[in-house]
Amino acid sequence: MDDTDSVQEQQLFQLSMDRSSDAIMWMAADGAFIYVNKAACHALKYTREELLSLKVFDIDVNMTPEVWPKLWADLKQKGSEKLESLHLRKDGSVFPVEISGNYVEFAGKEVNCAFAHDLSGRKRSEQIQASLYKISEAAHAAESLEQLFRAIHETITELMPAKNNFYIALFDEDSGMLSFPYFVDEFDEAPATKQLGKGLTEYVLRTGAPLLASPEVFAELEKQGEVKSIGAPSIDWLGVPLKIKDKTIGVLVVQSYTEGFRYTEEEKNILTFISEQVAMAITRRLAEDALQESEEMFRSVVENSQSGIVIIDAEFRPMYANDEMLRITGYSRDEFIGSDFRRYLDEESLELVADRYQRRQKGEEVPSRYEFTIVRKDGEKRRVEISSTLIKDSKQRAATLTQVRDVTEQRQAEEQIKASLHEKEVLLREIHHRVKNNLQIISSLLNLQSQHVEDSKALEMFTESRLRVRSMAMVHEKLYRSENLSRVDFKEYVRSLSYHLFQMYGVTPDKVTLDMDIEDVLLDINTAIPCGLLVSELISNALKHAFPEGHTGTVTINMKPIENGGIELRVSDNGVGLEGDLDIKNTESFGLQLVDMLTEQLQGTLSIDQNGGTTFAIRFKELSFS
């Protein structure tokens, strides 16, 4: 081989070594470099000449003159060795490498031909994966949102400088408010919850995109009107949106105030990569906190309920009971939970409760609300009202949630009220009966007295007075015979009163017929007596004057409810009618004067129609007295 071939081989060797992406370094037995490729120079930021003047101890953090001899001996014995270490660049920065050493005898010399592979990317990926795992762990292990935020902060600090300047902002879509639940900053205090403004945080929230804002980027955004300066100015501000699917729930931010470290696209990419895990962790924690708050609220409501609450399993055993349920039964929690619920029922209730419970467990329709009797620990019986519903326990087994209300005193009070009402009913019925009897006595006295009266007008007055007394007596008679002692069935009252008046005046159906159209109207005694007197006067007036000798016709009585809670009473006849235009305010007829007075007593209005007979129409409302 001539010199030309030798030169070409060296050039080819040099070219192949320099094309390698891994650093290749040849070291002598004393650790001095005798060959380095371009990749080695680039990775360590030295020139070839500078590296060839150094030894392995100068660029390997873990390699010392004391360690080297043993490593050389092992390499010579084994022929090859693989290990991980840290290489030191000329600028003082350190990066991880995987070194493959190979013992070679070359040109009469012992050489370590080492290949160094930069592990920075792999280590970074492993670190990021570890961070994701830590955040996921924290989401499960953190006992509070604050603890989760602290764990996220610590994890991100392991990935990039963020110890002193880090915060998380959360946006509440319902209220439109932005809060800062975790905020660490060298210069600024945590902002109060606020409406969305023009800060960098809100900009990321609006755009839904990560932002690395250097002073130049911030100035441009400010010029465009997108942001305004808030708080201490930072050298670099890096924020990424926290998203769940396509919904941005907040922003994660790191920032620096000094030139010592500048965030780059690498940090932005890292934060963006882990932001989804952070968002899921926060959402999970928020949901758990909300659930815990809801459970605590439910527990507080249940424990402080004025009703007993008990959950009974499929075997009829209480699984849970609040304090009120224990008070109702008189048993302790240890005695009550897990016992047979049937032991607390009296004999009359046992069959009813057991039957409904079993049918409910089978999915049959049974009343959810009913009453039964519980036997307390001290033997006292308590009446309870329950409301039950079928639920599932934590293992999806059927159970019954029952609300129990002690109604013993209430039922006893109701019985006392019933007894008292019965006594009052008997007394009121007796009062009506006695008033009716007294009025009948007055009517009988008037009848006896009238037998000694010879003057026709005086006799007529006695007769009319008897009829008026009789109309009042009939109200009391209807009341004491009625189931309802406070209200008169006026339809039945008018029927009886009309029959009595027709008898008193000796009017037969072949001469005058009675036509009644009365809807179901119930009146209290204060309204029924004056209204009854009105009907009596108007029927009497028709029977006496509307149908002279030889005339026949009809008396019509209509009564119905009208608008605004009123009542309309109409008494009409198709007889001969009244003479002239009647002015009821200036009439000499005592009966018609009484009609006017009774209308005023009812606080009603009276109208008279004299076309084709006579019609009296009275509109009134039921009287009320306080």
XYZ file of C-alpha atoms in Angstrom:
626
model
C 0.000 0.000 0.000
C 1.514 3.377 -1.028
C 1.309 6.662 0.881
C -1.646 7.857 -1.197
C -3.740 4.859 -0.136
C -2.728 5.386 3.486
C -3.836 9.005 3.385
C -7.130 8.062 1.809
C -7.758 5.448 4.508
C -7.084 8.005 7.253
C -9.442 10.476 5.566
C -12.102 7.798 5.228
C -11.664 6.832 8.908
C -11.858 10.470 10.001
C -14.994 11.016 7.877
C -16.760 7.947 9.246
C -15.924 8.916 12.844
C -17.127 12.499 12.364
C -20.418 11.326 10.821
C -21.316 9.458 14.015
C -24.015 11.114 16.157
C -22.411 9.730 19.300
C -19.247 11.169 20.800
C -16.214 8.946 20.096
C -13.163 9.371 22.285
C -9.937 7.350 22.322
C -8.014 7.401 25.577
C -4.569 6.167 26.477
C -3.845 4.111 29.583
C -3.275 7.316 31.566
C -6.675 8.733 30.559
C -5.335 11.256 28.060
C -7.371 11.756 24.879
C -5.613 10.684 21.732
C -8.583 11.043 19.390
C -12.023 12.749 19.522
C -14.648 13.114 16.785
C -16.794 16.138 15.923
C -19.750 14.906 17.971
C -17.539 14.833 21.079
C -16.391 18.402 20.457
C -19.960 19.571 19.870
C -21.362 17.843 22.934
C -18.620 19.127 25.258
C -18.345 22.546 23.557
C -14.538 22.233 23.114
C -12.420 22.450 20.019
C -10.607 19.287 18.945
C -7.287 20.773 20.000
C -8.635 21.703 23.425
C -10.021 18.240 24.052
C -6.825 16.519 22.950
C -5.001 18.486 25.619
C -7.310 17.123 28.344
C -7.807 13.853 30.149
C -10.991 11.960 30.878
C -10.955 13.275 34.475
C -11.526 16.793 33.093
C -14.843 16.012 31.380
C -16.339 13.125 33.426
C -17.822 14.141 36.769
C -17.616 10.631 38.244
C -14.139 9.801 36.936
C -11.148 10.620 39.148
C -7.452 9.653 38.988
C -8.179 7.276 41.865
C -11.065 5.485 40.109
C -9.466 5.308 36.637
C -6.826 2.565 37.300
C -9.452 0.077 38.509
C -11.753 0.871 35.603
C -8.854 0.424 33.150
C -7.936 -2.934 34.687
C -11.555 -4.165 34.478
C -11.837 -2.969 30.890
C -8.574 -4.704 29.929
C -9.783 -7.913 31.527
C -13.333 -7.902 30.108
C -12.598 -6.268 26.759
C -15.658 -3.982 27.004
C -17.625 -2.117 29.679
C -20.876 -0.128 29.706
C -21.811 2.435 32.318
C -23.723 5.700 32.859
C -22.072 8.886 33.994
C -22.229 12.674 33.773
C -20.154 14.732 31.355
C -19.059 18.276 32.065
C -19.183 20.851 29.298
C -16.730 23.677 28.903
C -19.455 26.135 30.127
C -19.854 24.135 33.328
C -23.183 22.520 32.481
C -23.638 18.798 33.028
C -25.495 16.203 30.963
C -26.072 12.452 31.372
C -24.354 9.956 29.067
C -24.187 6.230 28.473
C -20.564 5.160 27.826
C -19.536 2.011 25.971
C -15.792 1.405 26.549
C -13.786 -1.028 24.418
C -10.195 -2.184 25.060
C -8.140 -2.065 21.843
C -4.452 -2.625 21.078
C -3.622 -0.311 18.212
C -0.273 0.399 16.662
C 1.452 -1.179 19.635
C -0.547 0.935 22.104
C -3.333 0.092 24.583
C -6.358 2.247 23.857
C -9.902 2.670 25.321
C -12.185 3.357 22.371
C -15.231 4.871 24.087
C -18.623 5.765 22.607
C -20.626 8.305 24.661
C -24.386 8.536 23.963
C -26.183 11.651 25.249
C -29.033 10.531 27.547
C -30.473 14.005 28.079
C -33.557 13.347 25.937
C -34.253 9.973 27.459
C -33.643 11.195 30.991
C -35.874 14.183 30.345
C -38.642 11.894 29.078
C -38.237 9.650 32.087
C -38.315 12.684 34.372
C -41.469 13.971 32.694
C -43.124 10.547 32.931
C -42.144 10.378 36.586
C -43.665 13.848 37.070
C -46.914 12.737 35.468
C -46.975 9.751 37.775
C -46.316 11.966 40.811
C -49.139 14.314 39.845
C -51.478 11.366 39.336
C -50.445 9.953 42.714
C -50.968 13.324 44.350
C -54.460 13.545 42.875
C -55.343 10.347 44.753
C -53.310 10.915 47.893
C -53.787 14.637 48.543
C -56.201 15.307 51.371
C -56.986 18.810 50.154
C -56.768 21.014 47.088
C -53.990 23.030 48.738
C -51.969 19.861 49.267
C -52.460 18.891 45.614
C -51.331 22.340 44.417
C -48.229 22.083 46.593
C -47.391 18.649 45.135
C -47.831 19.979 41.579
C -45.568 22.920 42.391
C -42.854 20.655 43.816
C -43.063 18.339 40.807
C -42.714 21.149 38.264
C -39.807 22.622 40.246
C -37.980 19.334 39.584
C -38.410 19.937 35.844
C -37.490 23.635 35.676
C -36.744 26.611 37.928
C -40.141 27.413 39.479
C -39.560 27.357 43.229
C -40.234 31.023 43.944
C -42.586 32.027 41.129
C -45.453 29.701 40.363
C -49.234 29.951 40.456
C -52.422 28.246 39.367
C -55.482 30.245 38.337
C -58.952 28.661 38.015
C -61.917 29.980 36.071
C -65.507 29.436 37.242
C -67.679 29.427 34.137
C -70.919 29.793 36.104
C -69.895 32.948 37.951
C -67.422 34.232 35.333
C -64.859 34.749 38.116
C -61.114 34.040 38.041
C -59.516 32.867 41.298
C -55.915 32.223 42.343
C -56.126 29.354 44.861
C -52.343 28.735 44.777
C -49.923 31.638 44.332
C -46.178 31.784 45.081
C -44.300 34.904 43.949
C -41.189 36.799 44.973
C -42.814 40.211 44.673
C -46.609 40.061 44.320
C -49.356 39.031 46.741
C -52.005 36.595 45.602
C -54.677 38.488 43.630
C -58.246 38.452 44.897
C -60.912 36.586 42.962
C -61.983 38.855 40.129
C -63.796 39.264 36.857
C -61.824 38.527 33.711
C -59.533 41.393 32.760
C -56.569 42.060 30.449
C -53.814 40.172 32.244
C -51.593 37.545 30.642
C -53.502 34.885 32.571
C -56.786 35.958 30.990
C -55.089 36.092 27.559
C -54.134 32.405 27.824
C -57.632 31.665 29.121
C -59.195 33.435 26.137
C -56.950 31.938 23.475
C -56.670 28.474 24.997
C -53.023 28.389 23.810
C -49.708 28.309 25.753
C -47.742 31.581 25.861
C -44.044 32.274 26.465
C -43.959 36.024 26.970
C -40.570 37.693 26.954
C -40.517 41.493 27.472
C -40.606 41.871 23.692
C -43.615 39.573 23.278
C -45.439 41.321 26.121
C -44.755 44.751 24.585
C -46.222 43.611 21.280
C -49.346 42.165 22.922
C -49.774 45.357 24.934
C -49.430 47.410 21.746
C -52.189 45.315 20.141
C -54.464 45.973 23.141
C -54.569 42.315 24.114
C -53.006 42.709 27.570
C -52.229 45.268 30.248
C -49.363 45.330 32.723
C -50.372 43.837 36.068
C -47.991 43.304 38.994
C -44.213 43.258 38.961
C -42.688 43.000 35.430
C -41.061 39.627 34.742
C -38.226 38.698 32.373
C -40.072 35.618 31.166
C -43.715 34.698 31.792
C -44.760 31.197 30.790
C -48.390 30.101 31.030
C -50.225 27.076 29.707
C -53.997 26.447 29.675
C -55.414 23.714 31.874
C -57.915 21.888 29.694
C -60.418 19.110 30.120
C -61.256 18.035 26.591
C -61.845 21.371 24.833
C -62.813 23.280 27.966
C -60.210 25.526 29.618
C -60.650 25.428 33.387
C -57.609 27.498 34.350
C -53.993 28.484 33.701
C -50.682 27.170 35.118
C -47.918 29.810 35.235
C -44.173 29.998 35.962
C -42.145 33.184 35.636
C -38.669 34.591 36.252
C -37.570 38.052 37.307
C -33.790 37.735 36.642
C -31.574 37.072 33.672
C -30.005 34.071 35.385
C -32.433 31.718 33.689
C -34.596 32.159 30.609
C -37.474 29.905 29.786
C -37.384 28.399 26.293
C -39.648 26.461 23.976
C -38.486 23.313 25.741
C -40.018 24.426 29.055
C -43.155 25.544 27.250
C -43.477 22.136 25.608
C -42.881 20.356 28.918
C -45.550 22.405 30.728
C -47.966 21.930 27.846
C -47.338 18.169 27.924
C -48.069 17.797 31.639
C -50.875 20.389 31.764
C -53.527 17.821 30.812
C -52.530 15.615 33.738
C -52.547 18.654 36.036
C -56.019 19.650 34.784
C -57.371 16.134 35.349
C -55.826 16.010 38.826
C -57.357 19.373 39.774
C -60.744 18.443 38.318
C -60.706 15.153 40.202
C -59.787 16.880 43.449
C -62.448 19.551 42.959
C -65.037 16.854 42.282
C -63.947 14.895 45.350
C -64.032 18.048 47.476
C -67.509 18.867 46.171
C -68.622 15.293 46.863
C -67.095 15.393 50.334
C -68.764 18.724 51.034
C -72.063 17.320 49.790
C -71.635 14.198 51.925
C -70.751 16.276 54.981
C -73.771 18.487 54.377
C -75.987 15.422 53.930
C -74.513 13.844 57.049
C -75.087 17.059 58.993
C -78.680 17.257 57.776
C -79.307 13.606 58.639
C -77.616 13.757 62.029
C -79.438 16.946 62.999
C -82.787 15.886 61.555
C -85.785 16.107 63.859
C -86.879 12.789 62.354
C -85.272 9.432 62.941
C -83.329 8.125 59.924
C -82.577 4.418 59.596
C -81.244 2.266 56.737
C -82.324 -1.370 56.931
C -80.703 -4.140 54.887
C -82.363 -7.080 53.132
C -82.132 -9.155 56.315
C -84.209 -6.570 58.220
C -81.159 -5.328 60.147
C -80.362 -1.641 60.720
C -77.151 -0.608 58.916
C -77.300 3.039 59.954
C -79.282 5.130 62.427
C -79.034 8.789 63.389
C -79.211 10.070 66.956
C -82.937 10.819 66.780
C -83.674 7.209 65.762
C -81.700 5.973 68.751
C -83.586 8.400 71.013
C -86.935 7.110 69.713
C -86.011 3.459 70.419
C -83.999 4.111 73.587
C -81.182 1.806 72.461
C -77.475 2.620 72.056
C -75.869 2.569 68.626
C -74.007 -0.660 69.389
C -77.234 -2.330 70.525
C -79.279 -1.093 67.568
C -76.995 -1.503 64.539
C -77.049 -5.069 63.176
C -79.954 -6.186 65.359
C -83.254 -7.619 64.105
C -85.547 -4.641 63.528
C -88.611 -6.780 64.229
C -87.741 -6.845 67.926
C -88.754 -3.158 68.149
C -92.309 -3.703 66.834
C -95.370 -4.479 68.930
C -97.466 -7.524 68.036
C -100.104 -5.553 66.105
C -97.466 -3.813 63.948
C -95.158 -6.779 63.331
C -97.162 -8.456 60.578
C -97.956 -5.164 58.786
C -94.372 -3.864 58.762
C -92.761 -7.199 57.879
C -95.212 -7.781 55.006
C -94.686 -4.335 53.475
C -90.930 -4.536 53.917
C -90.685 -7.882 52.128
C -92.970 -6.755 49.302
C -90.952 -3.567 48.846
C -87.746 -5.630 48.643
C -89.365 -7.640 45.836
C -90.146 -4.454 43.938
C -93.909 -4.548 44.570
C -95.917 -1.347 44.958
C -96.674 -0.739 48.641
C -97.631 2.429 50.558
C -94.459 4.351 51.403
C -96.044 6.245 54.301
C -97.893 4.632 57.174
C -97.929 4.319 60.974
C -97.094 1.600 63.457
C -96.048 1.201 67.078
C -92.467 0.844 68.342
C -91.591 -0.691 71.693
C -88.739 1.184 73.367
C -85.998 -0.429 75.418
C -87.781 0.649 78.626
C -91.010 -1.011 77.425
C -92.824 2.213 76.553
C -94.820 2.095 73.330
C -94.444 4.991 70.879
C -96.559 5.652 67.817
C -94.421 6.500 64.791
C -95.111 7.644 61.242
C -92.644 6.382 58.642
C -91.791 7.102 55.032
C -89.722 4.429 53.269
C -87.970 4.173 49.921
C -85.899 1.421 48.319
C -82.194 2.217 47.752
C -78.960 0.369 46.897
C -76.067 0.040 49.335
C -72.374 0.396 48.374
C -72.399 -3.164 47.012
C -75.574 -2.575 44.981
C -77.675 -4.642 47.357
C -81.273 -3.640 48.070
C -81.814 -1.691 51.288
C -84.582 0.524 52.671
C -84.118 4.135 53.700
C -86.741 5.012 56.298
C -87.634 8.330 57.882
C -89.265 7.856 61.280
C -91.248 10.553 63.069
C -92.476 10.115 66.641
C -96.143 11.171 66.525
C -97.192 9.818 69.926
C -97.923 13.210 71.493
C -99.519 14.435 68.265
C -101.889 11.458 68.114
C -102.719 11.818 71.812
C -103.468 15.509 71.247
C -105.646 14.634 68.245
C -107.632 12.171 70.364
C -108.088 14.836 73.025
C -109.226 17.302 70.361
C -111.658 14.741 68.936
C -113.066 14.093 72.390
C -113.317 17.824 73.056
C -114.978 18.442 69.695
C -117.459 15.667 70.386
C -118.311 17.267 73.726
C -118.748 20.667 72.039
C -120.813 19.089 69.271
C -123.146 17.525 71.794
C -123.359 20.836 73.644
C -123.991 22.865 70.456
C -126.607 20.397 69.259
C -128.332 20.738 72.616
C -128.180 24.537 72.376
C -129.775 24.536 68.905
C -132.395 22.083 70.138
C -133.257 24.269 73.136
C -133.350 27.466 71.072
C -135.656 25.723 68.587
C -137.871 24.532 71.452
C -137.962 28.002 72.989
C -138.909 29.541 69.657
C -141.629 26.927 69.244
C -142.924 27.837 72.695
C -143.040 31.487 71.598
C -144.850 30.412 68.423
C -147.339 28.380 70.495
C -147.913 31.312 72.859
C -148.603 33.572 69.887
C -151.017 30.967 68.535
C -152.843 30.735 71.881
C -153.017 34.489 72.172
C -154.317 34.857 68.624
C -157.320 32.725 69.537
C -158.545 35.557 71.774
C -158.011 38.245 69.124
C -161.103 39.326 67.175
C -159.581 42.195 65.179
C -158.593 40.856 61.724
C -155.540 43.065 61.357
C -154.215 42.165 64.782
C -154.864 38.495 64.056
C -152.902 38.814 60.805
C -150.005 40.361 62.725
C -150.022 37.451 65.195
C -150.005 34.974 62.311
C -147.116 36.704 60.538
C -145.131 36.896 63.770
C -145.666 33.164 64.292
C -144.351 32.518 60.768
C -141.274 34.636 61.383
C -140.536 32.859 64.645
C -141.124 29.547 62.913
C -138.632 30.449 60.133
C -135.963 31.149 62.765
C -136.804 27.987 64.692
C -136.412 25.940 61.529
C -132.814 27.187 61.121
C -131.918 25.831 64.546
C -133.854 22.646 63.870
C -131.888 22.058 60.656
C -128.628 22.698 62.480
C -129.146 20.317 65.383
C -130.368 17.578 63.024
C -127.439 18.145 60.615
C -124.022 16.524 60.653
C -122.610 20.028 60.204
C -123.549 22.069 63.239
C -122.226 25.360 61.873
C -123.781 25.556 58.396
C -127.317 25.181 57.071
C -128.162 23.328 53.869
C -130.278 26.193 52.514
C -131.788 24.177 49.676
C -133.395 21.769 52.128
C -134.303 24.642 54.468
C -136.220 26.568 51.755
C -138.035 23.392 50.745
C -139.251 22.796 54.322
C -140.052 26.471 54.922
C -142.068 26.768 51.679
C -144.085 23.641 52.500
C -144.866 25.069 55.943
C -145.921 28.486 54.543
C -148.170 26.927 51.912
C -149.859 24.967 54.737
C -150.187 28.016 56.980
C -151.837 30.053 54.235
C -153.962 27.144 53.058
C -152.656 27.361 49.490
C -153.052 24.189 47.454
C -150.889 23.166 44.436
C -153.894 23.434 42.089
C -154.017 27.182 42.819
C -150.337 28.123 43.234
C -147.396 25.927 42.321
C -143.884 26.249 43.723
C -140.876 26.128 41.391
C -137.487 25.940 43.099
C -134.072 26.101 41.459
C -131.603 26.279 44.310
C -128.024 25.167 43.914
C -126.173 23.553 46.814
C -125.579 26.485 49.145
C -124.398 26.161 52.749
C -124.833 29.203 54.998
C -123.652 29.775 58.540
C -126.202 30.709 61.195
C -125.385 34.444 61.061
C -126.399 34.549 57.394
C -129.012 31.783 57.399
C -131.413 33.448 59.900
C -131.804 36.824 58.115
C -131.806 35.064 54.736
C -134.471 32.643 55.992
C -136.606 35.558 57.235
C -136.249 37.199 53.822
C -137.460 34.073 52.019
C -140.335 33.735 54.491
C -141.443 37.347 53.994
C -141.228 37.206 50.204
C -143.091 33.884 49.883
C -145.696 35.043 52.369
C -146.113 38.306 50.447
C -146.645 36.395 47.199
C -149.105 33.946 48.695
C -151.165 36.741 50.323
C -151.243 39.348 47.554
C -150.167 37.963 44.152
C -153.065 35.581 43.593
C -156.485 37.036 44.547
C -159.588 34.872 44.545
C -159.802 32.972 41.279
C -156.224 33.559 40.189
C -153.663 30.817 39.784
C -149.921 31.001 39.146
C -146.424 30.081 40.210
C -143.991 31.208 42.895
C -140.410 30.728 41.766
C -137.356 30.658 44.056
C -133.839 30.765 42.565
C -130.596 30.781 44.539
C -127.056 30.385 43.198
C -123.468 31.445 43.855
C -122.254 34.384 41.750
C -118.912 36.087 41.064
C -116.593 37.281 43.836
C -117.988 34.790 46.340
C -121.448 36.298 46.375
C -124.937 34.723 46.407
C -128.050 35.748 44.482
C -131.538 35.024 45.852
C -134.535 35.622 43.557
C -138.186 35.208 44.681
C -140.702 35.917 41.928
C -144.343 35.321 41.072
C -146.442 35.709 37.930
C -149.417 37.072 39.835
C -151.262 40.381 39.601
C -148.232 42.396 40.660
C -147.908 45.424 42.940
C -149.884 48.591 42.457
C -147.813 51.441 40.998
C -144.041 51.863 41.266
C -142.856 50.492 44.601
C -140.493 52.621 46.706
C -139.384 50.133 49.302
C -137.680 52.827 51.391
C -141.023 54.603 51.858
C -143.499 51.744 51.928
C -146.120 51.397 54.672
C -145.983 47.582 54.445
C -144.254 46.226 57.541
C -143.326 43.032 55.634
C -141.567 44.976 52.872
C -139.897 47.249 55.447
C -138.610 44.079 57.072
C -137.312 42.865 53.668
C -135.378 46.122 53.279
C -133.976 45.890 56.836
C -132.914 42.263 56.370
C -131.188 43.125 53.068
C -129.196 45.824 54.858
C -128.394 43.362 57.648
C -126.961 41.027 54.985
C -125.025 44.018 53.578
C -126.625 43.175 50.247
C -128.443 44.943 47.411
C -132.141 44.664 46.524
C -133.743 45.154 43.116
C -137.437 44.820 42.231
C -138.851 43.992 38.798
C -142.628 44.585 38.377
C -142.956 43.393 34.775
C -145.221 40.330 34.404
C -145.648 39.876 38.136
C -143.094 40.751 40.791
C -139.469 39.682 41.215
C -137.325 40.472 44.246
C -133.572 39.936 43.597
C -131.170 40.169 46.541
C -127.397 39.910 46.130
C -125.254 39.416 49.219
C -122.141 37.768 50.627
C -121.982 35.469 53.574
C -121.550 37.504 56.740
C -118.383 37.126 58.754
C -117.952 38.248 62.364
C -114.624 38.356 64.176
